[in-house]
Amino acid sequence: MDTSEAEQSEKGRQMKIPNLANSVFLLIVCVFGIIIISPLIVTDKTDMIILSSFLIAVTFATIIYASSRIDKMNLELEGKINELNLEKAEVENLVEKNSKIENALSSLISLFIAPKDVDMAIKEALQRTGQFCNCECNYLILIGKDENSLHMTCCWSQENSRDRKTMFENLNISSFPWLAERLHEKQILSISELCSLPNQATKEKNIMISRGVESLLIVPVDLDEKTIGFIGIENSDISDGFSDEWEQTLKILSELLGMAVQHKFFLNDLSLFKSLIDESNDFIFVIEPGKGTIIDVNETACHELGYSRDEFMKMSGDEVEKIFGGRFWEKYIQDICGDRFLDIDKTMIRKEGSSIPVEINVTFTDHENNSYALAIVRDVTKRKEIEENLKKTQERVELALKGADLGMWDWNLKTNELIYNERWAEMLDYEAREIKPKIASWMDLIHPEDIPAVKNNINLHLEDKTPFFESEFRMQNKNKSWQWILTRGKVVEWTNINEPFRLAGTTMDTSERKKFEEELRHSNELKDLFTDIMRHDLLNPAGNVKGFTDLLLELEDNEKNKKLLNNIKRNNDKLIEMIEIAAKFAKLESVEDIRLERMDIGAILRNVIEQFEHKLEDKQMTLELRAKGTYHSMLNPIIEEIFVNFISNAIKYSPEGTPIIVDVVDTNYHWKVEVADFGEGIPDDDKPLVFDRFKRVNKRGVKGTGLGLAIVKRIAEIVGGEVGVEDNPEGQGSKFWVKLKKYSGDTFYNEPENISQEETLPPTSLRQMPPIRP
């Protein structure tokens, strides 16, 4: 018992009526009673004796009653004194507790009065809270934006606390369903014992056991009426005696930390905003219009213009005007242009004197009775270059369109607006202003029979079934006549949901071409008719002449007449050859595709050579076939004409007794069939001409049409080959060659583009190319 309690006990004893005083009081009463009744006792009267005895009994009864009453009052008084002592102790304890809470609140509030470091203030607040709660550890946890993750912002623990994980460390809110529901209801949770947890909190209970948490206080932290986190207090003294005072204290702590977190968010946002401004590609200035001085500037402006921030801040209005090339912050400009305006053609001067083309976006604003001008300056050097390049490109496009006599159109698929240039309207003898800029105006001019096909072609492209839109149709011009128009276009812009938005393209007046095609069709018909005439109406009489000439030669004995008949026969044979060659060339000219099949070049050459045995004997010439193997390629039997022509020319244009060499060379991707002679050769200037029609190189003693090698070239083109001529490397003469693609199975071998025609790779460098099927 302390000193104050002893004093209270002493005062209690002093206030009691002692038993000794009671005894003395009774003795005095008895003495006085005896003195009073003694005269009655000594009398001999019976009634007096009875009265005396009665009085004595009454006196003693009174004395006994008074004594018991006094004892009872003493006991009641002692009980009240004890109760008063207890109440006083409770009041003193409550006063002490409230004083402690007030001191703690004052201490916490002082931390958040203009804090220099919010994080340090939060940490200090948790430390002080932990000390007056006498807890093992406490912490501030914020809920992530996904409303599931938990981020421990700050944590405090006793120095002598054991090394363990806190309740929520490395866990998500989904791990605490019961606690999460309480947090959502913004309730302060006090878990003094594990057994106090309800059955729904099984997960929470297991985590508390595994992490050594015996008691837990959870205080929600709200911001703008939304729970953003909570304060956790583990193993504290107040969990057992949690009261309304503590609840109010923790609510105040929650509000303080909520405001601190809000302040921290604000500082982070402010820091981010400042960083974004400093890292902006634009130059940003804040100018005081009254003085024309700069009161703030971002880092980009300092770096690009060559001044430091201090140099900008110390500049006078005249110096600022020199940099900007004007005083856009003046009041009269604001009156004319308003609080916001954009100057798109300005120039700023760097510190070293060079200029920058810029555009300046100016905003005037008032803040706390002060006026400011915000200038956002954008360097448009690159944009100017792009605009200049775009202008040049547009000029080139316009020149190209004008040179190609093309009209241009641009169709907005959402608004059906159609933009077109002057040439588009001029094709139909209109002026651009005479045709409404709508797609319906265009459709109205198309021939009714052609509209379905046009719309179908457009839809096929819009549905991404064709790479571009192309259609040729008739349109009615201003003179009400129909002319042919060829239109090509392509989707050039899509919406956010990947739907076609713009379709642009060109138009061409093809009326002349249509007319020419009709004339060409008629000419081809005439050519076919002429070819038929040559092959039938001319070839038949020539054949008759040949037959009669051969018959006369057999019957004629006169040498002079035979000589004349031989001249007739020779010229008639030449006529027949010319007719056949001309008909053959006309047929080849109209061939665009031909059926190819797998053939052996070696076998074809051997068959062709057999046809020239008599002519070789007549000129006493030899023909050496060096190619002995098989050389497969996808060909058509018409390929034989190439070999026939090469060998025939070699015999015609070579001296008697000279050899002819035929070979097949492997050039990795092609078979190169070569026919070399030892004749006069062909001058280099004439080599490019020998395969052109009617460009026959002059050969003495031999007459020809010049169509033979033209036919060779055309056949080579049809089967995908190429032809050429070069000097005979083995001596005088020429070497004619044709290159034909190799074939293996279903595969052609194609020569890579980066390997020249003359280059020969070793066989090991061969590679198979993608198949080209006939």
Coordinates of C-alpha atoms in Angstrom, one line a residue, residues 63 203 289 371 386 489 497 522 574 620 657 717 728 744 748 770:
I63 CA -28.5 1.4 25.8
K203 CA -7.4 -18.5 -42.4
P289 CA 3.5 40.0 -67.5
S371 CA -1.2 37.4 -63.2
I386 CA 8.8 17.5 -93.2
G489 CA -7.8 2.6 -105.4
I497 CA -11.8 -1.1 -84.6
H522 CA -9.4 -5.9 -135.8
K574 CA 13.0 -20.0 -150.2
Q620 CA 32.2 -31.6 -146.0
G657 CA 35.3 -28.3 -144.1
E717 CA 10.9 -16.5 -123.7
N728 CA 33.9 -18.6 -130.2
S744 CA 14.6 -32.2 -110.8
F748 CA 12.9 -25.8 -111.2
P770 CA 11.0 -22.9 -104.7

